[in-house]
Amino acid sequence: MTTRAEPGNDQSDPGVSAIMSERRQLLNLGYRLLGSLADAEDVVQETYARWYAMSAREQQAIESPGAWLMTVAGRICLNLLGSARARRETYVGEWIPEPLPEPTEWITGRSGADGTDPADRVTLDESVTMAFLVVLDSMTPAERVAFVLHDVFRYPFGEVAEIVGRTPAACRQLASSARRRIRTAQTPAGPGAGQAGIVRQFRTAWEAKDIDALISLLDPDATATADGGGLAATHLHPIVGGQRIAHAYAEIARLWDGRTTFLECTVNGLPGLVARQDGTIVTVFAFEIAGDRIRHIWAVRNPEKLRPWRIS
């Protein structure tokens, strides 16, 4: 099993440099598999702890340390995904993946080709959008790991099988099933500039509490989902329907009037909004836009998921 290592900065110990240069790759994998930067960081720490728990002789016997780290991290994520459904049963309200600011650190993955049809591939920046992560969250743990490792990080199925604990043929089927889910959920999206314009119009209409303007920007079957995790007030169930969303958000604007500032920003690689109160970001909004209408709004208010925004 092989993986690409980035150049390190520790010239005195090339071994340590090579090992630590894999950290970004491991974070990329963990975030896409778990939908949480905090959990991804925990996975990275556990992975490195297992590496340094080995003797120097054991470490030297490993032909590709980078591949070993990715294998261990993948297995840790698989185990965490297996228990995630049980943990979600006690989660208050809807669970949304943790939103991230500018995508620069989260779109670096493994390069290279293995002969797979490009039509079956997704680009790394697409694999970090909120809509994409939500679809990933609907998959079984094995589907998610097989798909992300193969279609996003370009690992051949023989190597994926080592991590998932199934045959290469079974992993191929898992990735194919996951790919069908992605294709079913995909919506045609306009260019980034066009999406930014729609988000800007939404912000303007929202601040003005202009219900008619909001309705015109929302797909009639749009859905708005919020995640407060029991730590911030929000609607516990998705709001379905453009008109219902428009009225609900106009009421939110009324309640927040005078103490909230809305700012346009990048959320998981696409145009989004943040709400700031008393200098603190209290909500991050991600959007899925199909054509010239907003199809889905994800509002993350759980303060534990907003940590990257408070330090960015």
Rosetta silent file (secondary structure, phi, psi, omega in degrees, C-alpha in Angstrom):
SEQUENCE: MTTRAEPGNDQSDPGVSAIMSERRQLLNLGYRLLGSLADAEDVVQETYARWYAMSAREQQAIESPGAWLMTVAGRICLNLLGSARARRETYVGEWIPEPLPEPTEWITGRSGADGTDPADRVTLDESVTMAFLVVLDSMTPAERVAFVLHDVFRYPFGEVAEIVGRTPAACRQLASSARRRIRTAQTPAGPGAGQAGIVRQFRTAWEAKDIDALISLLDPDATATADGGGLAATHLHPIVGGQRIAHAYAEIARLWDGRTTFLECTVNGLPGLVARQDGTIVTVFAFEIAGDRIRHIWAVRNPEKLRPWRIS
SCORE:     score description
SCORE:     0.000 S_00000001
   1 L     0.000  133.992 -176.528    0.000    0.000    0.000 S_00000001
   2 L  -125.820  158.803  174.013    1.423    3.393   -0.954 S_00000001
   3 L  -153.853  157.920 -177.470    0.625    7.005   -0.317 S_00000001
   4 L   -88.668  127.683  177.850    2.085   10.359   -1.243 S_00000001
   5 L  -103.943  141.043  177.778    3.969   12.179    1.496 S_00000001
   6 L   -86.803  152.800  179.493    4.470   15.920    1.479 S_00000001
   7 L   -60.706  138.358  178.789    7.930   17.363    2.125 S_00000001
   8 L   -97.519  176.011 -177.828    8.573   17.974    5.793 S_00000001
   9 L  -108.574  -10.479 -177.392   10.473   20.767    7.506 S_00000001
  10 L   -87.315   91.810 -176.830   12.446   18.745   10.047 S_00000001
  11 L   -73.135  -19.737 -177.148   15.747   18.278    8.217 S_00000001
  12 L   -76.839  -23.968 -178.767   17.414   16.710   11.274 S_00000001
  13 L  -140.480   88.491 -178.267   15.130   13.679   11.319 S_00000001
  14 H   -56.951  -30.969 -179.151   13.705   12.737    7.922 S_00000001
  15 H   -64.462  -48.345  178.314   11.708    9.920    9.527 S_00000001
  16 H   -63.741  -40.387  179.993    9.781   12.240   11.839 S_00000001
  17 H   -59.972  -45.529 -178.843    9.373   14.737    9.018 S_00000001
  18 H   -64.990  -39.977 -179.720    7.837   12.128    6.720 S_00000001
  19 H   -65.831  -47.061 -176.310    5.473   10.878    9.427 S_00000001
  20 H   -71.866  -22.665  179.062    4.248   14.328   10.432 S_00000001
  21 L   -68.788  -12.866  178.914    3.787   15.401    6.803 S_00000001
  22 L   -83.633   -4.682 -173.552    0.877   12.934    6.632 S_00000001
  23 H   -59.549  -43.763 -178.940   -1.151   14.904    9.174 S_00000001
  24 H   -62.937  -41.994  178.883   -3.027   16.962    6.571 S_00000001
  25 H   -61.217  -41.195 -179.794   -3.875   13.840    4.596 S_00000001
  26 H   -67.382  -39.310  177.269   -5.183   12.142    7.732 S_00000001
  27 H   -64.638  -41.474  176.825   -7.300   15.174    8.653 S_00000001
  28 H   -56.644  -46.960 -179.464   -8.732   15.256    5.149 S_00000001
  29 H   -64.399  -49.087 -176.544   -9.738   11.621    5.434 S_00000001
  30 H   -61.354  -40.958 -178.762  -11.129   11.928    8.955 S_00000001
  31 H   -66.647  -42.966 -179.095  -13.250   14.990    8.209 S_00000001
  32 H   -67.641  -32.406 -179.141  -14.829   13.483    5.098 S_00000001
  33 H   -80.901  -34.203 -173.259  -15.567   10.219    6.874 S_00000001
  34 H  -106.989  -17.741 -179.648  -16.848   11.660   10.158 S_00000001
  35 L    70.196   19.246 -177.604  -18.179   15.092    9.195 S_00000001
  36 L  -145.537  121.973  177.437  -16.461   16.600   12.213 S_00000001
  37 H   -66.085  -38.780  179.723  -13.122   18.369   12.390 S_00000001
  38 H   -61.664  -45.254  178.439  -12.925   17.743   16.135 S_00000001
  39 H   -66.251  -36.882  179.025  -13.454   14.013   15.648 S_00000001
  40 H   -63.590  -39.824  178.587  -10.989   13.998   12.752 S_00000001
  41 H   -65.612  -37.312  176.767   -8.349   15.594   14.982 S_00000001
  42 H   -63.579  -39.445  178.809   -9.005   12.938   17.629 S_00000001
  43 H   -63.150  -43.148  179.564   -8.518   10.233   14.993 S_00000001
  44 H   -61.958  -43.958  179.374   -5.213   11.784   13.931 S_00000001
  45 H   -61.967  -43.733  179.636   -4.000   11.902   17.529 S_00000001
  46 H   -65.079  -38.188  179.267   -4.979    8.280   18.107 S_00000001
  47 H   -62.799  -46.815  178.653   -3.296    7.231   14.870 S_00000001
  48 H   -67.099  -34.074  177.956   -0.029    8.901   15.829 S_00000001
  49 H   -61.757  -39.639  179.061   -0.279    7.500   19.354 S_00000001
  50 H   -68.839  -34.692  178.398   -0.400    3.991   17.902 S_00000001
  51 H   -65.703  -48.522 -176.529    2.583    4.720   15.688 S_00000001
  52 H   -77.835   -7.720  173.377    4.737    6.006   18.537 S_00000001
  53 L   -77.719  -15.371  178.475    3.634    3.163   20.789 S_00000001
  54 L   -81.674  156.117  175.764    5.642    0.847   18.542 S_00000001
  55 L   -73.911  163.119  178.579    9.340    0.226   19.024 S_00000001
  56 H   -59.385  -37.033  179.435   11.850    1.734   16.609 S_00000001
  57 H   -65.492  -41.229  178.510   12.432   -1.729   15.138 S_00000001
  58 H   -64.626  -40.726  178.164    8.704   -2.202   14.519 S_00000001
  59 H   -63.232  -43.228 -178.396    8.477    1.204   12.866 S_00000001
  60 H   -66.832  -23.209 -179.352   11.456    0.503   10.627 S_00000001
  61 L   -77.656  -12.622 -179.567    9.890   -2.756    9.514 S_00000001
  62 L   -84.336  118.224 -174.338    6.943   -0.878    7.990 S_00000001
  63 L   -65.817  -40.500 -178.897    7.696   -0.327    4.310 S_00000001
  64 L  -128.842   93.389 -179.669    5.319    2.625    3.839 S_00000001
  65 H   -57.420  -38.562  179.659    4.632    4.567    7.069 S_00000001
  66 H   -61.002  -42.642  178.761    2.192    6.870    5.270 S_00000001
  67 H   -66.287  -37.452  178.313    0.144    3.928    4.079 S_00000001
  68 H   -62.805  -44.387 -179.983    0.209    2.431    7.580 S_00000001
  69 H   -62.225  -44.004  179.959   -1.086    5.684    9.061 S_00000001
  70 H   -64.941  -38.275  179.251   -3.911    5.935    6.520 S_00000001
  71 H   -63.761  -46.678 -179.715   -4.884    2.313    7.120 S_00000001
  72 H   -64.258  -44.483  179.856   -5.030    2.796   10.880 S_00000001
  73 H   -62.475  -41.307  178.768   -6.916    6.087   10.576 S_00000001
  74 H   -61.680  -41.177  179.885   -9.401    4.514    8.166 S_00000001
  75 H   -68.878  -37.863  177.026  -10.080    1.639   10.555 S_00000001
  76 H   -62.818  -44.097  178.845  -10.527    4.002   13.507 S_00000001
  77 H   -62.434  -40.990  179.726  -13.016    6.040   11.473 S_00000001
  78 H   -60.235  -42.670  178.668  -14.857    2.873   10.437 S_00000001
  79 H   -65.089  -40.912  179.462  -15.238    1.880   14.092 S_00000001
  80 H   -65.766  -39.544  178.374  -16.450    5.369   15.035 S_00000001
  81 H   -64.274  -33.787 -179.843  -18.980    5.369   12.204 S_00000001
  82 H   -64.988  -29.296 -179.914  -20.285    2.037   13.415 S_00000001
  83 H   -98.668   -5.860 -175.732  -21.168    3.518   16.804 S_00000001
  84 H   -63.886  -39.230 -178.264  -22.296    6.912   15.477 S_00000001
  85 H   -60.385  -39.316  178.924  -25.891    5.831   14.826 S_00000001
  86 H   -66.188  -40.133  179.672  -26.317    4.823   18.458 S_00000001
  87 H   -66.509  -34.447 -178.709  -24.875    8.150   19.624 S_00000001
  88 H   -64.846  -24.223 -178.523  -27.212   10.058   17.322 S_00000001
  89 L   -63.103  -24.296 -179.828  -30.223    8.565   19.125 S_00000001
  90 L  -101.423    0.082 -179.683  -29.441   10.822   22.095 S_00000001
  91 L   -75.529  136.281 -178.433  -28.609   13.890   19.986 S_00000001
  92 L   -82.970  117.761  178.879  -31.108   16.715   20.408 S_00000001
  93 L    80.086 -160.143 -178.254  -32.658   17.648   17.054 S_00000001
  94 L   -80.165  148.041  176.834  -31.082   17.198   13.640 S_00000001
  95 L  -105.259  126.763  178.285  -27.378   16.400   13.193 S_00000001
  96 L  -122.050  140.506  176.387  -25.509   18.364   10.499 S_00000001
  97 L   -54.780  151.588 -178.798  -21.826   17.916    9.590 S_00000001
  98 L   -67.514  124.979 -178.790  -19.516   20.496   11.097 S_00000001
  99 L   -76.324  148.777  179.214  -19.170   23.487    8.725 S_00000001
 100 L  -122.434  147.627  175.495  -15.732   24.688    7.717 S_00000001
 101 L   -70.463 -147.833 -176.361  -14.442   28.103    6.620 S_00000001
 102 L   -44.207  137.259 -169.924  -12.212   28.558    3.554 S_00000001
 103 H   -82.849    2.020 -170.807  -11.568   25.138    1.966 S_00000001
 104 H   -50.349  -45.330 -174.882   -7.821   25.465    1.318 S_00000001
 105 H   -80.418   -4.655 -171.756   -6.766   23.009    4.004 S_00000001
 106 H  -116.741   10.502 -178.729   -9.483   20.523    3.235 S_00000001
 107 L  -118.256   11.763  178.896   -9.137   19.848   -0.483 S_00000001
 108 L   -92.388  118.109 -179.803   -5.678   18.332   -0.567 S_00000001
 109 L  -136.545 -167.188 -177.796   -5.848   14.630   -1.230 S_00000001
 110 L   -75.906  137.183  179.239   -4.050   11.864   -2.979 S_00000001
 111 L  -102.471  171.432  177.999   -3.206   12.427   -6.622 S_00000001
 112 L   111.747  162.282 -177.830   -2.780    9.968   -9.462 S_00000001
 113 L  -123.122  151.839  178.161   -4.993    7.830  -11.654 S_00000001
 114 L  -130.050   20.281  176.182   -5.862    4.172  -11.563 S_00000001
 115 L    88.867    0.970 -179.752   -7.867    3.848  -14.756 S_00000001
 116 L   -70.163  144.261  177.369  -11.260    4.569  -13.212 S_00000001
 117 L   -57.309  123.608  179.932  -13.772    6.264  -15.489 S_00000001
 118 H   -55.794  -26.557 -179.989  -13.527   10.035  -14.722 S_00000001
 119 H   -67.023  -20.985 -179.805  -17.334   10.162  -14.777 S_00000001
 120 H   -89.740    0.103 -175.380  -17.321    7.980  -11.665 S_00000001
 121 L  -102.081  154.895  170.263  -15.052   10.378   -9.805 S_00000001
 122 L  -118.811  149.101  177.498  -15.760   13.454   -7.737 S_00000001
 123 L   -77.959  159.443 -176.351  -13.277   16.252   -7.296 S_00000001
 124 L   -64.568  -34.283 -179.969  -11.843   16.890   -3.868 S_00000001
 125 L   -70.616  -34.419  175.959  -13.524   20.271   -3.515 S_00000001
 126 H   -64.173  -31.883 -173.896  -16.922   18.724   -4.319 S_00000001
 127 H   -76.103    0.823  179.668  -16.342   16.104   -1.653 S_00000001
 128 H  -116.960    1.905  177.469  -16.326   18.699    1.111 S_00000001
 129 L   -68.329  155.482 -178.515  -19.550   20.588    0.288 S_00000001
 130 H   -62.173  -42.752 -179.556  -22.309   20.382    2.858 S_00000001
 131 H   -59.722  -40.925 -179.854  -24.711   18.702    0.436 S_00000001
 132 H   -65.911  -45.256 -179.187  -22.119   16.036   -0.338 S_00000001
 133 H   -64.029  -34.739  178.236  -21.311   15.403    3.330 S_00000001
 134 H   -65.201  -39.711  176.995  -25.006   15.056    4.149 S_00000001
 135 H   -66.186  -41.757  177.517  -25.351   12.354    1.495 S_00000001
 136 H   -57.279  -37.534 -177.549  -22.253   10.613    2.846 S_00000001
 137 H   -67.457  -19.581  179.397  -23.863   10.610    6.272 S_00000001
 138 L   -83.792   -7.749 -177.217  -26.813    8.623    4.900 S_00000001
 139 L   -84.219  163.012  171.290  -24.541    5.758    3.814 S_00000001
 140 L   -70.316  156.383  178.961  -23.566    2.692    5.774 S_00000001
 141 H   -53.845  -44.103 -178.265  -20.121    2.961    7.404 S_00000001
 142 H   -65.507  -40.671  177.713  -18.605    0.468    4.947 S_00000001
 143 H   -60.415  -46.731 -175.657  -20.111    2.279    1.936 S_00000001
 144 H   -62.895  -46.402 -178.445  -18.811    5.607    3.136 S_00000001
 145 H   -66.193  -45.189 -179.625  -15.279    4.388    3.803 S_00000001
 146 H   -62.166  -43.952 -178.344  -15.020    2.442    0.544 S_00000001
 147 H   -66.304  -49.094 -177.118  -16.371    5.330   -1.510 S_00000001
 148 H   -63.641  -44.794 -179.146  -14.264    8.067    0.090 S_00000001
 149 H   -64.180  -40.982 -176.506  -11.039    6.074   -0.045 S_00000001
 150 H   -83.322  -54.151 -172.083  -11.544    5.006   -3.657 S_00000001
 151 H   -80.363  -26.931 -178.472  -13.412    7.846   -5.389 S_00000001
 152 H   -98.766  -47.817 -176.005  -12.005   10.764   -3.413 S_00000001
 153 L   -98.114    2.618  170.552   -8.540    9.638   -2.301 S_00000001
 154 L    66.567   27.699  176.409   -7.866    7.373   -5.299 S_00000001
 155 L   -82.345  132.053  177.260   -6.999    4.218   -3.386 S_00000001
 156 L   -65.993  156.338 -173.502   -7.364    1.023   -5.436 S_00000001
 157 H   -63.137  -27.083  177.103   -9.895   -1.482   -4.141 S_00000001
 158 H   -61.985  -38.784  178.609   -7.182   -3.905   -3.095 S_00000001
 159 H   -77.110  -36.373  176.919   -5.918   -1.340   -0.599 S_00000001
 160 H   -60.503  -39.317 -178.681   -9.427   -0.290    0.421 S_00000001
 161 H   -59.306  -34.952  179.337  -10.168   -3.936    1.233 S_00000001
 162 H   -63.596  -32.518 -177.361   -7.342   -3.955    3.792 S_00000001
 163 H   -84.491  -44.296 -176.505   -9.023   -1.124    5.664 S_00000001
 164 H   -77.023  -24.822 -179.285  -12.668   -2.145    5.359 S_00000001
 165 L    80.667   29.341  177.370  -11.964   -5.822    6.046 S_00000001
 166 L  -131.764  175.260  179.568  -13.806   -7.102    2.984 S_00000001
 167 L   -73.931  157.389  175.756  -12.794   -8.431   -0.408 S_00000001
 168 H   -56.424  -38.061  179.475  -11.847   -6.037   -3.208 S_00000001
 169 H   -64.217  -40.505  179.086  -14.962   -7.168   -5.114 S_00000001
 170 H   -66.346  -38.859  178.744  -17.169   -6.374   -2.116 S_00000001
 171 H   -66.759  -35.492  177.039  -15.542   -2.954   -1.753 S_00000001
 172 H   -62.173  -41.173  178.725  -16.163   -2.290   -5.437 S_00000001
 173 H   -67.160  -39.028  178.337  -19.853   -3.028   -4.879 S_00000001
 174 H   -62.023  -44.867  179.696  -19.948   -0.783   -1.805 S_00000001
 175 H   -66.125  -36.604  178.596  -18.448    2.120   -3.732 S_00000001
 176 H   -65.001  -41.863  177.746  -20.835    1.537   -6.614 S_00000001
 177 H   -63.053  -42.983  179.010  -23.812    1.630   -4.244 S_00000001
 178 H   -64.293  -38.843 -179.911  -22.503    4.837   -2.665 S_00000001
 179 H   -63.094  -37.897  177.756  -21.986    6.361   -6.098 S_00000001
 180 H   -63.920  -39.292  177.916  -25.626    5.688   -6.986 S_00000001
 181 H   -61.907  -42.476  179.929  -26.701    7.516   -3.821 S_00000001
 182 H   -62.117  -47.436 -177.813  -24.562   10.494   -4.811 S_00000001
 183 H   -63.826  -37.364  179.237  -25.966   10.606   -8.332 S_00000001
 184 H   -65.443  -36.916 -175.854  -29.550   10.375   -7.071 S_00000001
 185 H   -85.711  -17.087 -175.770  -29.020   13.258   -4.668 S_00000001
 186 L   -65.078  142.573  174.895  -27.045   15.492   -7.012 S_00000001
 187 L  -125.015  146.739  177.984  -28.666   18.657   -8.322 S_00000001
 188 L   -66.425  122.450 -177.414  -27.421   20.844  -11.179 S_00000001
 189 L  -108.097  144.546  178.421  -25.585   23.750   -9.613 S_00000001
 190 L   -81.237  177.312  178.382  -24.830   27.059  -11.226 S_00000001
 191 L   -62.997  155.411 -177.253  -21.421   28.794  -11.248 S_00000001
 192 H   -55.390  -39.960 -179.546  -20.006   29.998   -7.946 S_00000001
 193 H   -63.366  -40.011  178.525  -20.544   33.665   -8.841 S_00000001
 194 H   -65.629  -40.710  178.100  -24.205   32.997   -9.587 S_00000001
 195 H   -64.606  -40.045  178.498  -24.655   31.129   -6.328 S_00000001
 196 H   -61.397  -37.714  178.732  -23.011   33.975   -4.431 S_00000001
 197 H   -64.931  -39.227  179.475  -25.486   36.376   -6.012 S_00000001
 198 H   -67.640  -41.579  177.437  -28.435   34.268   -4.904 S_00000001
 199 H   -62.442  -39.114  179.063  -27.074   34.051   -1.351 S_00000001
 200 H   -64.773  -42.684  177.452  -26.615   37.833   -1.366 S_00000001
 201 H   -62.478  -39.045  178.918  -30.205   38.335   -2.523 S_00000001
 202 H   -63.279  -44.585  179.537  -31.370   35.965    0.205 S_00000001
 203 H   -60.610  -44.667 -179.546  -29.461   37.910    2.846 S_00000001
 204 H   -62.404  -45.670  179.589  -30.917   41.207    1.635 S_00000001
 205 H   -66.117  -36.844 -179.223  -34.472   39.864    1.575 S_00000001
 206 H   -66.855  -47.172  179.882  -34.014   38.222    4.963 S_00000001
 207 H   -62.098  -31.503  179.669  -32.693   41.377    6.608 S_00000001
 208 L   -85.118   -4.295 -176.736  -35.651   43.274    5.114 S_00000001
 209 L    55.910   37.017 -177.944  -38.072   40.569    6.302 S_00000001
 210 L   -88.496   93.187 -174.553  -39.402   40.541    2.736 S_00000001
 211 H   -62.187  -41.806 -179.512  -41.398   37.306    2.661 S_00000001
 212 H   -62.309  -41.778  178.895  -42.334   37.573   -1.016 S_00000001
 213 H   -65.765  -39.092  178.040  -38.698   38.062   -2.024 S_00000001
 214 H   -63.082  -44.153  179.749  -37.657   35.114    0.133 S_00000001
 215 H   -60.144  -38.448 -178.742  -40.308   32.904   -1.465 S_00000001
 216 H   -67.995  -22.295 -179.195  -39.060   33.863   -4.937 S_00000001
 217 H   -92.584  -14.165 -176.390  -35.553   32.717   -4.023 S_00000001
 218 E  -101.155  139.027  172.382  -36.605   29.397   -2.490 S_00000001
 219 E   -62.555  140.876  179.980  -37.528   26.246   -4.355 S_00000001
 220 E   -54.872  -29.378 -179.962  -41.203   25.414   -3.616 S_00000001
 221 E  -104.120   22.172 -177.752  -40.031   22.098   -2.125 S_00000001
 222 E   -61.517  158.056  178.325  -37.027   23.553   -0.310 S_00000001
 223 E  -130.383  138.254  175.276  -35.972   22.247    3.100 S_00000001
 224 E  -119.176  122.383 -178.482  -34.345   24.123    5.982 S_00000001
 225 E  -119.005  140.299 -179.472  -32.537   22.048    8.603 S_00000001
 226 E  -128.248  149.914 -178.791  -30.976   23.357   11.809 S_00000001
 227 E  -130.750  106.550  175.910  -28.534   21.856   14.293 S_00000001
 228 L  -108.450  -15.310  177.981  -28.425   23.252   17.802 S_00000001
 229 L    60.480   18.751 -177.304  -27.437   20.020   19.536 S_00000001
 230 L    78.134    2.902 -177.745  -29.518   21.024   22.548 S_00000001
 231 L  -109.472   -8.454  178.390  -27.008   23.818   23.220 S_00000001
 232 L  -146.620  141.716 -178.359  -28.627   26.586   21.143 S_00000001
 233 L   -68.315  133.189  176.995  -32.257   27.398   20.451 S_00000001
 234 L  -169.673  172.504  178.197  -33.462   26.403   16.985 S_00000001
 235 L   -75.373  132.658 -172.981  -36.203   24.451   15.230 S_00000001
 236 L   -78.255  -25.250 -177.407  -35.814   20.754   16.034 S_00000001
 237 L  -119.390  151.191  179.166  -37.319   19.383   12.826 S_00000001
 238 L   -57.972  143.249  173.781  -36.694   20.339    9.184 S_00000001
 239 E   -96.236  123.636 -175.103  -38.963   23.010    7.727 S_00000001
 240 E  -112.392  130.957  178.333  -40.294   21.838    4.360 S_00000001
 241 L   109.190  129.499 -177.536  -41.656   24.163    1.672 S_00000001
 242 H   -57.553  -42.125 -178.682  -40.458   27.525    0.395 S_00000001
 243 H   -66.070  -43.161  179.394  -43.366   29.482    1.843 S_00000001
 244 H   -63.059  -40.685  179.399  -43.027   27.928    5.296 S_00000001
 245 H   -64.552  -44.081 -179.060  -39.285   28.615    5.296 S_00000001
 246 H   -58.230  -46.454  179.905  -39.810   32.232    4.209 S_00000001
 247 H   -66.369  -41.075 -179.342  -42.263   32.892    7.045 S_00000001
 248 H   -65.164  -42.182 -178.563  -40.091   31.094    9.602 S_00000001
 249 H   -72.922  -31.519  174.558  -36.939   32.979    8.600 S_00000001
 250 H   -63.973  -36.825  176.866  -38.772   36.292    8.567 S_00000001
 251 H   -68.111  -38.714  176.109  -39.764   35.571   12.170 S_00000001
 252 H   -60.760  -43.461  179.222  -36.147   34.736   13.017 S_00000001
 253 H   -61.372  -37.521  178.706  -35.087   38.073   11.508 S_00000001
 254 H   -65.057  -42.813 -179.208  -37.670   39.831   13.656 S_00000001
 255 H   -68.198  -33.680 -177.797  -36.387   38.132   16.814 S_00000001
 256 H   -90.209   -4.002 -171.747  -32.757   38.874   15.925 S_00000001
 257 L   -54.866  131.680  175.024  -33.425   42.415   14.711 S_00000001
 258 L    87.771  -13.178 -179.151  -30.927   44.994   15.937 S_00000001
 259 L  -128.826    8.297 -177.676  -28.461   42.584   17.473 S_00000001
 260 L  -128.970  135.916  175.144  -27.392   40.384   14.572 S_00000001
 261 E  -114.736  130.556  177.716  -25.096   41.048   11.627 S_00000001
 262 E  -101.652  131.679 -179.127  -25.160   38.757    8.575 S_00000001
 263 E  -125.276  139.966  175.546  -21.947   38.306    6.610 S_00000001
 264 E   -81.195  140.551 -176.363  -21.325   36.533    3.322 S_00000001
 265 E  -157.333  178.211  174.355  -18.573   33.926    3.487 S_00000001
 266 E   -97.694  125.833  177.936  -17.367   30.608    2.132 S_00000001
 267 E  -121.114  115.267 -178.498  -18.870   27.569    3.850 S_00000001
 268 L    49.879   42.087  172.816  -17.401   24.203    2.862 S_00000001
 269 L    87.522   -2.492 -178.099  -16.223   25.655   -0.416 S_00000001
 270 E  -129.827  161.806  179.706  -19.460   27.359   -1.488 S_00000001
 271 E   -59.844  135.320  179.158  -21.148   30.723   -0.819 S_00000001
 272 E  -150.533 -169.396 -179.357  -22.809   30.882    2.594 S_00000001
 273 E  -134.527  154.815  168.186  -23.663   33.198    5.462 S_00000001
 274 E  -128.053  147.790  174.870  -22.717   33.636    9.086 S_00000001
 275 E  -108.714  127.413 -177.593  -24.751   35.373   11.793 S_00000001
 276 E  -118.016  132.659  176.890  -22.732   37.360   14.317 S_00000001
 277 E  -129.705  128.213 -179.210  -24.003   38.624   17.658 S_00000001
 278 L    52.928   38.732  176.938  -21.900   40.701   20.040 S_00000001
 279 L    79.878    1.906 -178.087  -18.830   39.980   17.921 S_00000001
 280 E  -116.452  135.802  176.360  -19.303   36.202   18.076 S_00000001
 281 E   -74.439  120.159 -176.370  -20.399   33.928   15.231 S_00000001
 282 E  -109.270  -17.400  179.274  -23.507   32.140   16.498 S_00000001
 283 E  -149.447  140.314  173.673  -24.792   30.479   13.312 S_00000001
 284 E  -118.937  130.021 -178.090  -23.281   29.279   10.037 S_00000001
 285 E  -112.202  124.963  173.922  -25.586   28.819    7.039 S_00000001
 286 E  -111.311  149.178 -175.575  -24.760   26.526    4.118 S_00000001
 287 E  -127.951  146.076  166.486  -26.879   26.405    0.975 S_00000001
 288 E  -113.201  120.117 -175.378  -27.644   23.977   -1.807 S_00000001
 289 E  -116.921  125.218  177.490  -28.677   25.917   -4.909 S_00000001
 290 E  -113.582  117.114 -176.200  -30.214   24.305   -7.986 S_00000001
 291 L    66.797 -119.660  179.197  -30.472   26.615  -10.959 S_00000001
 292 L  -115.939   21.854  179.560  -31.564   29.960   -9.537 S_00000001
 293 E  -126.697  147.978  175.839  -33.410   28.647   -6.465 S_00000001
 294 E   -81.978  122.964 -177.959  -32.275   27.608   -3.010 S_00000001
 295 E   -96.661  -31.560 -178.741  -33.108   23.948   -2.501 S_00000001
 296 E  -148.384  141.396  172.763  -31.707   23.402    0.989 S_00000001
 297 E  -121.460  129.647  174.238  -30.516   25.526    3.911 S_00000001
 298 E  -115.081  120.507 -179.277  -28.396   24.043    6.689 S_00000001
 299 E  -113.275  114.083 -178.513  -28.092   26.213    9.796 S_00000001
 300 E  -102.506  116.928 -179.386  -25.490   25.097   12.330 S_00000001
 301 L  -117.290  -11.411  177.865  -25.913   26.681   15.764 S_00000001
 302 L   -58.772  113.109 -175.199  -24.322   24.039   17.978 S_00000001
 303 H   -59.989  -25.719  179.181  -21.432   26.049   19.504 S_00000001
 304 H   -68.313  -22.275  179.724  -19.256   22.937   19.655 S_00000001
 305 H   -94.433   -0.949 -177.884  -19.360   22.788   15.853 S_00000001
 306 L  -104.715    7.920 -178.493  -18.471   26.454   15.393 S_00000001
 307 H   -55.292  -43.973  179.177  -15.013   26.306   16.958 S_00000001
 308 H   -61.613  -25.761 -179.140  -13.143   26.696   13.628 S_00000001
 309 H   -80.210  -23.848 -178.536  -15.118   29.890   12.965 S_00000001
 310 H   -84.297  -15.467  179.979  -14.210   31.444   16.289 S_00000001
 311 L  -112.914    1.009 -178.381  -10.498   31.022   15.723 S_00000001
 312 L   -84.085    0.000    0.000  -10.417   31.789   11.983 S_00000001
